XYZ file of C-alpha atoms in Angstrom:
649
model
C -35.088 -5.500 -11.411
C -36.972 -8.392 -12.471
C -38.290 -11.073 -10.121
C -38.995 -14.358 -11.648
C -41.424 -16.773 -9.635
C -41.701 -19.041 -12.051
C -39.030 -20.003 -14.878
C -40.213 -22.694 -17.329
C -38.269 -25.960 -16.510
C -37.809 -25.881 -20.472
C -35.575 -22.756 -20.205
C -33.250 -24.016 -17.252
C -32.854 -27.328 -18.751
C -31.106 -25.392 -21.490
C -29.440 -22.944 -20.127
C -27.828 -24.655 -16.813
C -24.758 -25.622 -18.552
C -23.791 -21.798 -18.973
C -24.059 -21.798 -14.339
C -21.155 -23.432 -14.249
C -19.403 -20.032 -14.493
C -17.855 -18.478 -11.736
C -18.888 -15.046 -10.611
C -16.210 -12.718 -9.761
C -15.795 -8.891 -9.542
C -14.960 -7.229 -12.935
C -11.172 -5.402 -12.676
C -11.216 -1.614 -14.245
C -13.188 -1.373 -16.909
C -14.181 0.858 -19.590
C -17.814 1.900 -19.223
C -20.193 1.878 -22.642
C -23.235 3.701 -21.394
C -25.033 3.305 -24.917
C -25.135 6.457 -26.199
C -26.864 7.634 -29.310
C -24.571 8.283 -31.206
C -23.506 5.088 -32.132
C -25.771 4.528 -35.380
C -23.732 7.754 -36.876
C -20.218 7.362 -35.787
C -19.202 5.630 -39.006
C -20.284 9.322 -40.862
C -18.630 11.082 -38.067
C -14.986 9.406 -38.776
C -15.298 9.747 -42.677
C -16.537 13.639 -42.306
C -14.226 14.462 -39.964
C -10.823 14.183 -41.769
C -9.055 17.458 -42.793
C -6.083 18.380 -45.146
C -3.587 19.432 -41.455
C -4.258 16.421 -39.983
C -1.783 14.105 -39.312
C -2.141 10.817 -41.786
C -2.866 7.732 -39.590
C -2.257 4.282 -41.592
C -4.217 1.245 -40.087
C -6.627 2.515 -38.598
C -9.708 0.356 -37.022
C -12.990 1.300 -35.925
C -12.850 1.350 -32.215
C -16.514 2.511 -31.009
C -17.438 3.026 -27.077
C -17.820 5.903 -24.307
C -15.449 6.254 -21.439
C -16.915 8.867 -18.733
C -20.823 9.094 -17.997
C -22.389 11.883 -20.548
C -23.837 14.288 -17.312
C -19.928 14.729 -16.477
C -20.139 13.597 -13.279
C -17.736 10.938 -13.518
C -14.296 11.758 -11.092
C -10.974 11.565 -11.473
C -9.970 7.293 -11.570
C -12.936 6.509 -12.281
C -14.053 5.445 -15.457
C -10.672 3.754 -17.967
C -10.209 3.352 -21.352
C -9.434 -0.151 -22.774
C -5.591 -1.365 -22.868
C -3.249 -0.564 -26.104
C -0.561 -2.580 -25.772
C 2.468 -0.439 -27.708
C 5.414 -2.656 -28.693
C 8.893 -1.536 -28.671
C 9.468 0.209 -32.290
C 6.045 0.897 -33.152
C 3.001 3.663 -32.683
C 0.110 4.070 -31.478
C -2.438 6.476 -33.016
C -6.052 6.799 -31.486
C -8.633 8.901 -32.334
C -12.318 10.128 -30.597
C -13.901 13.284 -29.932
C -13.930 14.879 -26.275
C -16.088 16.407 -25.083
C -15.937 19.208 -22.562
C -18.407 20.380 -19.744
C -19.521 23.662 -20.804
C -19.856 24.927 -17.302
C -16.359 23.592 -17.023
C -14.146 25.903 -14.273
C -11.202 24.013 -14.070
C -8.347 23.299 -16.872
C -7.607 19.784 -15.509
C -11.349 18.783 -16.600
C -10.661 17.123 -19.875
C -8.347 13.361 -19.978
C -5.308 12.204 -18.867
C -2.747 9.921 -20.772
C -1.663 7.074 -18.595
C 1.419 5.180 -19.454
C 2.604 2.065 -17.722
C 4.433 -1.122 -17.706
C 2.677 -4.174 -19.066
C 0.326 -5.273 -16.332
C -2.921 -4.616 -15.398
C -3.812 -1.613 -12.799
C -3.877 -3.032 -9.284
C -1.734 -5.968 -10.397
C 1.480 -6.579 -7.934
C 3.728 -5.241 -10.787
C 1.955 -3.097 -12.137
C 4.277 0.508 -12.483
C 3.792 3.229 -13.941
C 5.860 6.019 -15.739
C 3.573 8.685 -16.023
C 0.577 10.696 -17.007
C 0.068 13.722 -19.360
C -2.775 15.668 -19.241
C -3.830 17.381 -22.793
C -4.471 21.137 -20.805
C -0.691 22.143 -20.433
C -0.059 24.480 -16.814
C 3.681 24.534 -16.380
C 3.308 25.487 -12.743
C 0.427 22.647 -12.168
C 0.078 19.663 -12.361
C -0.807 18.883 -16.055
C 1.596 16.458 -15.895
C 3.385 13.835 -13.073
C 5.476 10.793 -12.681
C 8.714 9.127 -11.720
C 9.477 9.377 -15.924
C 7.956 12.346 -17.214
C 10.201 15.143 -17.657
C 8.013 18.136 -17.659
C 10.821 20.518 -19.864
C 10.180 18.735 -22.532
C 6.287 19.910 -23.126
C 5.356 21.951 -25.360
C 1.638 23.322 -26.477
C -0.543 26.131 -27.803
C -2.358 26.817 -25.094
C -0.449 26.920 -22.179
C -2.764 28.319 -18.674
C -1.487 29.881 -15.651
C -3.673 28.427 -13.127
C -5.967 25.784 -13.081
C -9.192 28.120 -13.151
C -8.084 29.959 -16.510
C -10.509 30.196 -19.180
C -10.211 28.359 -22.559
C -10.587 24.618 -21.661
C -13.530 24.475 -24.027
C -10.926 24.862 -26.712
C -10.048 21.386 -25.414
C -12.918 19.542 -27.109
C -13.640 17.958 -29.935
C -12.139 15.135 -32.539
C -8.669 14.348 -30.918
C -5.762 12.631 -32.594
C -3.453 11.274 -30.274
C -0.634 9.500 -31.168
C 2.523 7.466 -28.879
C 6.018 6.799 -30.966
C 8.185 4.735 -30.028
C 9.520 3.821 -33.342
C 13.171 5.662 -32.944
C 14.950 3.343 -30.261
C 16.593 7.440 -28.812
C 13.649 9.174 -28.696
C 9.836 8.991 -26.656
C 7.211 10.905 -28.228
C 3.543 11.690 -27.416
C 1.409 14.173 -29.511
C -2.058 15.334 -28.897
C -4.281 17.708 -30.888
C -7.909 18.578 -31.909
C -6.426 21.138 -34.514
C -6.864 23.740 -32.314
C -4.765 22.979 -29.599
C -1.343 20.941 -30.078
C 0.629 19.391 -26.688
C 3.954 17.734 -27.856
C 6.134 15.765 -25.161
C 9.623 14.902 -27.009
C 11.532 12.991 -24.871
C 15.186 12.452 -26.239
C 15.673 9.074 -25.014
C 13.667 5.776 -24.904
C 11.502 5.341 -21.510
C 13.617 2.493 -19.492
C 11.809 -1.305 -19.414
C 9.401 -1.334 -16.164
C 8.527 -5.094 -16.731
C 9.430 -7.612 -14.272
C 10.371 -9.846 -17.688
C 12.984 -8.191 -19.330
C 12.856 -9.642 -22.916
C 8.921 -7.871 -22.367
C 9.386 -4.795 -24.034
C 5.797 -4.008 -24.296
C 4.301 -0.455 -22.811
C 0.633 -0.149 -22.321
C -1.701 3.175 -22.353
C -4.447 4.046 -21.451
C -7.101 7.237 -20.817
C -8.732 8.680 -18.146
C -11.160 11.597 -18.478
C -12.577 13.944 -15.109
C -15.584 15.774 -15.343
C -15.644 15.268 -19.094
C -16.420 12.184 -21.579
C -15.053 10.730 -24.755
C -16.622 9.201 -27.362
C -13.712 6.388 -29.189
C -13.666 5.929 -32.753
C -10.492 4.706 -34.004
C -6.952 2.841 -33.192
C -4.580 1.331 -35.430
C -3.326 -1.051 -32.359
C -6.113 -3.798 -31.225
C -6.460 -3.240 -27.901
C -6.654 -5.654 -25.196
C -10.110 -7.248 -25.325
C -10.577 -6.560 -28.889
C -12.107 -3.632 -31.233
C -15.216 -2.828 -30.657
C -17.848 -2.645 -33.326
C -20.604 -0.109 -34.018
C -22.295 -3.081 -34.999
C -25.314 -4.485 -32.216
C -23.096 -7.651 -29.708
C -24.900 -10.549 -28.416
C -23.928 -10.900 -24.716
C -21.325 -13.491 -24.120
C -20.900 -14.109 -20.701
C -22.154 -12.222 -16.744
C -20.427 -11.700 -14.193
C -22.130 -10.563 -10.425
C -20.715 -8.397 -7.812
C -22.302 -7.660 -4.318
C -24.477 -10.952 -3.816
C -25.284 -11.138 -0.224
C -23.864 -13.618 1.731
C -26.824 -13.878 3.849
C -31.131 -12.528 3.400
C -32.898 -12.299 6.513
C -35.786 -14.985 5.909
C -39.200 -12.964 4.954
C -37.023 -9.925 2.930
C -38.735 -9.545 -0.680
C -35.961 -10.789 -3.273
C -36.076 -7.567 -4.645
C -35.331 -5.565 -1.683
C -32.627 -8.608 -0.510
C -30.482 -8.339 -4.007
C -31.131 -4.168 -4.604
C -27.660 -4.099 -4.372
C -26.843 -6.535 -7.001
C -24.463 -5.700 -10.200
C -22.466 -7.095 -13.027
C -20.461 -6.793 -16.252
C -22.109 -8.364 -19.603
C -19.692 -9.295 -21.727
C -20.809 -8.778 -25.227
C -19.420 -10.110 -28.838
C -16.054 -8.238 -30.111
C -14.829 -7.390 -26.148
C -17.234 -4.745 -25.276
C -18.589 -4.956 -21.843
C -21.520 -2.889 -19.928
C -21.864 -2.361 -16.187
C -25.800 -3.109 -15.420
C -27.762 -2.843 -11.954
C -30.288 -4.968 -10.310
C -33.190 -3.344 -12.557
C -31.237 -5.002 -15.350
C -31.598 -8.860 -14.358
C -33.629 -11.360 -13.237
C -33.519 -12.797 -10.744
C -34.312 -16.812 -9.326
C -33.447 -18.638 -6.318
C -32.961 -21.765 -6.129
C -34.725 -24.182 -3.751
C -37.598 -22.788 -2.933
C -36.688 -18.931 -1.666
C -39.659 -18.504 0.764
C -37.450 -21.742 3.010
C -34.648 -21.175 5.337
C -30.965 -22.602 4.002
C -28.324 -22.345 0.875
C -29.906 -21.016 -2.082
C -28.548 -20.697 -5.771
C -29.119 -17.271 -6.882
C -29.677 -17.964 -10.460
C -29.285 -14.102 -12.366
C -29.913 -13.413 -16.071
C -29.603 -10.779 -18.235
C -31.293 -11.264 -22.025
C -30.047 -7.692 -23.977
C -27.893 -7.101 -26.873
C -25.438 -3.980 -26.276
C -28.180 -1.742 -27.993
C -31.090 -3.264 -25.639
C -32.863 -5.391 -27.961
C -34.381 -9.302 -27.314
C -30.702 -11.688 -27.295
C -30.915 -14.638 -29.614
C -29.739 -16.499 -26.336
C -29.681 -14.418 -22.701
C -26.597 -15.678 -20.329
C -26.748 -16.658 -16.821
C -24.612 -16.395 -13.781
C -25.170 -17.954 -10.380
C -24.155 -17.344 -6.596
C -24.501 -19.101 -3.258
C -26.066 -17.112 -0.341
C -28.208 -18.244 2.685
C -31.393 -17.576 3.892
C -31.471 -17.020 7.638
C -33.653 -16.770 10.696
C -31.225 -13.833 12.355
C -28.247 -12.418 10.762
C -24.806 -12.851 11.439
C -23.549 -10.078 14.452
C -21.015 -7.588 13.179
C -17.452 -8.456 15.099
C -14.438 -6.130 15.392
C -10.726 -6.735 14.569
C -7.771 -5.028 16.052
C -5.538 -5.175 13.325
C -2.000 -3.838 12.926
C -0.700 -3.818 9.238
C 2.298 -4.079 7.684
C 4.836 -2.324 7.293
C 4.536 -0.668 10.872
C 5.983 1.891 9.410
C 4.562 3.307 5.418
C 6.502 5.363 3.550
C 9.755 7.622 4.671
C 9.797 9.452 7.435
C 10.008 13.282 5.719
C 6.647 12.901 3.804
C 8.972 12.635 0.512
C 6.857 9.137 -0.695
C 5.936 9.361 -3.714
C 1.822 8.700 -5.244
C 1.468 5.106 -5.517
C 4.530 3.609 -4.171
C 4.358 1.938 -1.280
C 1.592 -0.531 0.435
C 0.521 -2.321 3.613
C -0.511 -5.958 3.241
C -3.427 -6.653 2.104
C -5.832 -7.629 4.771
C -9.184 -9.200 4.406
C -12.969 -8.178 6.199
C -14.918 -11.471 6.476
C -18.789 -10.538 5.685
C -19.935 -8.980 8.214
C -16.869 -7.843 10.097
C -15.174 -4.592 11.000
C -11.427 -4.265 10.914
C -9.760 -1.406 13.286
C -6.365 0.072 12.575
C -5.007 3.116 14.849
C -1.692 4.612 13.297
C -0.764 8.337 13.889
C -0.802 10.688 10.419
C 2.103 12.566 9.213
C 1.860 14.984 6.735
C 4.441 17.159 4.298
C 1.218 19.883 4.658
C 1.443 21.034 0.834
C -2.407 19.639 -0.188
C -4.970 17.799 1.337
C -4.409 14.700 -0.447
C -0.816 14.461 1.519
C -2.132 12.262 4.167
C -3.583 8.658 4.604
C -5.535 6.877 1.024
C -7.066 3.670 1.905
C -7.559 1.211 -1.320
C -10.272 -1.665 -0.553
C -9.550 -4.579 -3.245
C -10.287 -8.158 -4.212
C -7.317 -10.549 -3.132
C -5.904 -9.988 -6.459
C -5.674 -5.939 -5.764
C -8.201 -5.051 -8.490
C -10.044 -2.473 -6.891
C -13.111 -1.553 -5.581
C -12.809 1.749 -4.389
C -10.287 4.496 -2.687
C -10.769 6.887 -0.327
C -8.633 9.327 1.269
C -8.522 11.715 4.273
C -9.816 14.743 3.031
C -13.551 13.547 1.817
C -12.816 12.489 -1.765
C -12.537 9.084 -3.835
C -12.973 7.025 -6.637
C -13.367 3.412 -8.270
C -16.299 1.273 -9.680
C -17.723 0.566 -6.280
C -17.277 4.649 -4.860
C -19.823 6.264 -6.983
C -22.865 5.208 -5.143
C -21.287 6.110 -1.952
C -22.458 9.026 0.299
C -19.365 10.975 1.993
C -19.200 13.596 4.534
C -16.327 15.028 6.721
C -16.052 17.313 9.464
C -12.977 18.983 8.236
C -13.894 22.645 8.444
C -11.126 25.342 7.260
C -8.778 23.214 4.923
C -6.071 24.977 6.152
C -6.349 24.210 10.058
C -7.110 20.361 9.026
C -4.446 20.509 6.777
C -1.800 21.657 9.602
C -3.936 19.633 11.982
C -3.251 16.754 10.254
C 0.989 15.985 10.401
C 0.908 14.071 13.550
C -2.748 13.654 14.214
C -4.237 10.174 15.802
C -6.252 8.271 13.434
C -8.371 5.646 14.188
C -9.969 3.424 11.271
C -12.689 1.643 11.191
C -13.251 -0.677 7.587
C -16.296 -2.558 7.431
C -18.010 -5.269 5.268
C -21.957 -4.920 5.554
C -22.149 -8.454 3.822
C -24.485 -7.334 1.414
C -22.476 -6.042 -1.192
C -21.797 -2.801 0.190
C -18.781 -1.634 2.177
C -18.013 1.212 4.990
C -14.969 3.496 6.241
C -14.772 5.275 9.016
C -11.857 7.819 10.432
C -11.639 9.491 13.825
C -9.045 11.793 13.436
C -7.627 13.169 16.367
C -5.915 17.006 14.961
C -2.320 18.354 17.091
C -4.996 21.103 17.791
C -6.898 18.964 19.942
C -9.933 18.988 17.512
C -11.710 15.543 16.572
C -12.407 15.564 12.992
C -13.958 12.805 11.068
C -14.140 11.112 7.995
C -16.833 9.186 6.719
C -17.896 6.505 3.615
C -20.866 4.845 3.583
C -22.365 2.498 0.526
C -19.796 1.787 -1.527
C -20.728 -1.003 -3.633
C -19.901 -3.657 -6.356
C -18.294 -5.806 -3.550
C -17.885 -9.584 -2.894
C -18.369 -10.139 0.548
C -16.500 -13.116 0.601
C -13.816 -11.282 -1.281
C -12.933 -8.225 0.201
C -9.350 -6.825 1.653
C -8.164 -3.888 2.330
C -4.460 -1.835 2.613
C -3.166 1.275 2.759
C -0.841 3.892 0.540
C 0.568 7.243 1.028
C 0.842 9.990 -0.624
C 3.510 12.910 0.411
C 3.149 11.402 3.760
C 3.913 8.571 6.486
C 1.602 6.406 8.384
C 3.054 4.600 11.920
C 0.539 2.038 12.922
C 0.183 1.948 16.311
C 2.525 -1.564 17.545
C 3.294 -0.735 21.161
C 1.992 0.437 24.631
C 4.863 1.212 26.942
C 8.494 0.976 27.303
C 9.838 -2.345 26.727
C 11.704 -3.276 29.543
C 8.638 -2.912 31.625
C 9.311 0.195 33.206
C 6.106 2.809 32.282
C 4.312 3.214 36.001
C -0.191 3.044 35.784
C -1.718 5.708 34.272
C 1.049 6.992 32.260
C -0.096 5.493 28.331
C -3.186 4.660 26.599
C -4.174 3.410 23.367
C -6.548 5.208 21.558
C -10.489 5.135 22.347
C -11.976 2.800 20.102
C -15.768 2.452 19.825
C -17.590 -1.043 20.124
C -21.298 -0.397 18.803
C -24.351 -2.167 19.743
C -24.349 -6.067 19.651
C -20.346 -6.161 18.611
C -17.908 -7.842 19.695
C -14.065 -6.877 19.428
C -11.664 -8.992 18.963
C -7.982 -8.068 20.074
C -4.916 -10.077 19.797
C -1.510 -9.093 21.511
C 1.789 -10.157 23.413
C 1.506 -9.314 26.804
C 5.050 -8.549 29.131
C 5.621 -7.871 32.784
C 7.967 -7.118 35.097
C 6.798 -9.923 36.838
C 6.795 -8.228 40.518
C 2.795 -8.545 40.939
C 0.013 -9.956 39.500
C -1.162 -6.767 38.283
C 1.938 -5.806 36.403
C 0.499 -7.003 33.356
C -2.543 -5.512 30.744
C -5.251 -3.610 32.118
C -8.455 -2.689 29.771
C -10.806 0.272 30.595
C -14.496 0.076 29.422
C -15.579 4.047 28.880
C -17.398 6.479 27.071
C -16.059 8.657 24.249
C -15.108 11.323 26.818
C -13.093 9.007 28.435
C -15.251 9.001 31.992
C -15.266 5.424 32.932
C -18.054 2.472 33.097
C -15.315 0.185 34.769
C -11.216 -1.155 34.638
C -10.971 -4.574 34.756
C -7.321 -6.867 34.725
C -6.076 -10.315 33.896
C -5.727 -10.794 37.334
C -9.293 -11.033 38.290
C -9.531 -7.753 39.413
C -11.579 -4.318 38.475
C -13.440 -1.633 39.911
C -15.741 0.868 38.614
C -19.491 1.701 38.464
C -20.194 -0.826 35.996
C -18.245 -3.618 37.769
C -19.965 -4.773 40.721
C -23.091 -6.210 39.353
C -20.562 -8.541 36.700
C -19.897 -11.938 37.803
C -15.513 -12.239 37.088
C -14.059 -15.820 37.213
C -10.223 -17.034 36.081
C -8.483 -19.979 35.542
C -5.040 -18.819 36.821
C -4.596 -21.286 39.060
C -1.343 -20.956 40.865
C -0.495 -17.246 40.842
C 3.373 -17.966 41.015
C 3.192 -19.936 38.398
C 0.962 -17.967 35.679
C 2.270 -14.927 37.083
C 5.775 -15.752 35.185
C 3.817 -17.625 31.848
C 2.489 -14.203 31.451
C 5.714 -12.605 30.953
C 5.940 -13.285 26.723
C 2.165 -14.927 26.673
C -0.199 -14.430 23.768
C -3.195 -13.050 24.591
C -6.203 -12.724 22.412
C -9.175 -10.440 24.309
C -12.699 -9.761 22.911
C -14.987 -6.909 23.925
C -18.752 -7.798 23.666
C -21.074 -4.620 23.602
C -24.497 -6.805 24.485
C -26.798 -3.739 23.065
C -28.494 -3.862 26.457
C -27.060 -2.160 28.299
C -24.402 -4.833 29.815
C -20.581 -5.890 28.368
C -19.063 -8.985 28.473
C -15.410 -9.431 28.432
C -13.050 -12.178 27.643
C -9.280 -12.747 27.335
C -7.638 -16.549 26.592
C -3.998 -15.993 27.649
C -1.804 -18.552 26.231
C 1.382 -18.460 28.957
C 4.664 -19.238 28.014
C 4.296 -22.350 29.714
C 2.049 -23.678 27.204
C -1.155 -23.460 29.153
C -3.971 -21.556 28.496
C -5.660 -19.614 31.094
C -8.737 -17.355 30.549
C -10.219 -14.442 32.733
C -14.336 -13.448 31.694
C -16.042 -10.706 33.339
C -19.649 -11.158 32.674
C -22.439 -8.570 32.537
C -20.434 -5.519 33.299
C -23.594 -2.745 33.501
C -24.509 0.886 33.097
C -23.336 0.816 29.640
C -24.600 3.389 27.538
C -24.669 0.960 23.842
C -24.267 3.505 21.641
C -21.719 5.640 23.869
C -19.395 2.611 24.649
C -15.367 2.655 23.986
C -12.328 0.896 25.545
C -8.506 1.177 25.723
C -5.634 -0.139 27.011
C -3.247 0.582 29.830
C -0.259 -0.947 31.296
C 1.002 -0.995 34.826
C 4.960 -1.567 34.577
C 4.051 -3.744 31.935
C 4.197 -3.995 28.002
C 2.223 -4.736 25.262
C 2.735 -5.338 21.661
C -0.473 -5.603 19.120
C -0.913 -7.803 16.091
C-alpha cells in the first residue's frame, strides 16, 4: 500500500475530474492474474493446430486467465466472461486447461454454465444447467432442470469422483455450443484425448423474461484448476482481451470503512480496501490495498468527514500508465467508533422451500435484508434436510441491493465468492454423518454482522436434534461495501421455517411452557426486537415476558411488560413505566406493536427498554435500568408468554 502524504496540486487539478466516478462493488468478474504466458500466447495458438481438430471459423484473440495459478480456486469463486449465443448460431472457444498434478478428484476441472440472458445475481437470472468436462454417470458431472444426462457421451467415463485419470482432461480444449439447428442443442468439449458430447434432439426453451430475446448465455467456472483463455468466435460481454498491454480506464473501490478511529494510520485503516481496475479492450483486474495510493481530503489528522482519494497508476502489464485512474469515497474520522447494534428479524417468506425438501438449488430465496455498518442481524429458524448430502441444508447469500454477490456460505463449513476467499471459517460439526442426521429439525440462530470496515462475519449456532450444539463461523469476508450489504437465504434439498410466533394464537399457552431460542448480546451491543403482543386480557402479566440468562439458561433476571420482575440481577435495577390506568393499558396491549431493546453495557449491567404502541394509539414505555450480576461475555435473552401470544417482525 502506498500512502501519499503530499500529492502535487497540479496533479490533482488535472485529475480531479475523474473523482466524480461513483465507487461501487464489482459484480462477478473474471480475474486476470497477469500470467507470464501472455508474451507467447500467439505462437501457442498458431502452433497447436492438428489435423484432427474441428475447423473453427471467425476466431478472435481473447486472452485472459480464470482461476489462481496455484490451483487454489474453489467452486463458484472465479468465472469467465459472459458469452452471448444468439439463436441459430454457434459459439466456439479455445483455451488451455491446467489440471493440478496432485488432484485426486475427477471434478477438479471446469464446468460450462448455461443461462438465460441475465447477469448472475440478477432478479431474473435463470440457469438451464451445467456440464462438466469429466463424465461420471453416477455422480454430479451434469445438473440442472433442463439438462438431460442420458444424452451425454464421453470417451472417458469415471465410476467415482476419486478415479484416476483427471490429468487426461488438461491441455488445449476446444468447446462448441451449437444452436444452428432449430430442433437440436449440442455441446461438444474436446482436448484431442478426451471428448464429451451432449446431443439433445430438441431446442432449449426460452427462459428470458422478454420472449423476443432468444439469446442464451454461457460462462465457465474452474474448480481446483485454472484456464488460460485463448480464442472465441463470439465477442464476449465486455469485449475481447488482447495480449497487448492496455492502459487503465477506471477504478471501482470496495471495502472502504465508514468510520476510522482518530489516530489510526491510514495504511491500517484502509488495509481491507480492494478494487477492480478496468483497462482498455474490456479486461479488468482485481487489486489490493498494496497496489493503490491513498490520500484523505481534507486533513486526515483532524476529526470529521473525509474524501478518500485512491489512485492506481499501472498498465495491465504493470508498467507506469500514461495516465492514472482515480476513484473516491467518503468516510468519517471519529473519536469513538459507533457501537454495534443487533436487530432480530424474521425473513419473508416465513417458510422457504417445499416441506418435503424437494426444492432444488437456487430456486427460492427470502427477501433481501439490509445490514447497516456496525450492525448484526439475528435470525431464528428450524432447518429441515433430505439428509442426502452435507450441503442439503440452509445457505446464506451476502450481496448488494442489486443482488450481486460478495459471498455464499453454507451450514457445512464451505462457501465461495469474491469476498469468501479471505475469510477464516471454522465449524464444530465433528462426524459429518452424525451432524447431517441432527440437522433435520435443528434449531438455528444466525448472526450476520456488517463490521463497517469492508468485512463481514457470519455465525450460526445449530441446536441439533441429538441435543448437541454445533457452531459454524465465517470471519473476515471481505470486498464488502459497508453501506450496501444485504443478505438472503436459499435452500438445496432442504426447507426452512423461520420463527415468527410464540404461544398459541388464542392466548391459551400457560406460564413457562414455550420459549424463543437463546440469543446472545455481546458486550457493548444493543439488540432490538420488534413484535406484536396479544393478550387474553385477564391480568396485567398476561403479556410478553423477557428472560435474561447465561448460555446454560441460568438466569440473571426476568422482567415483564407491567413494571415487575425478579432474579438476582433485578434487585439493583431501577424500573419505571408509563402505563397509567392499568385497565386502559391492558386493553391496549392486545395487538400492541412493541419495540424492545436489550443493552449489554459491558460493565456487568444490562438495560431494558420497551416502547409499546397500544391499539388506542398511545405509546407506553417500560424501562429496567442497571440490572446487575451480568457476565458481559455470557449474556443471552429469550422470551416466554403467559396466556399471551407474540408475532415477531
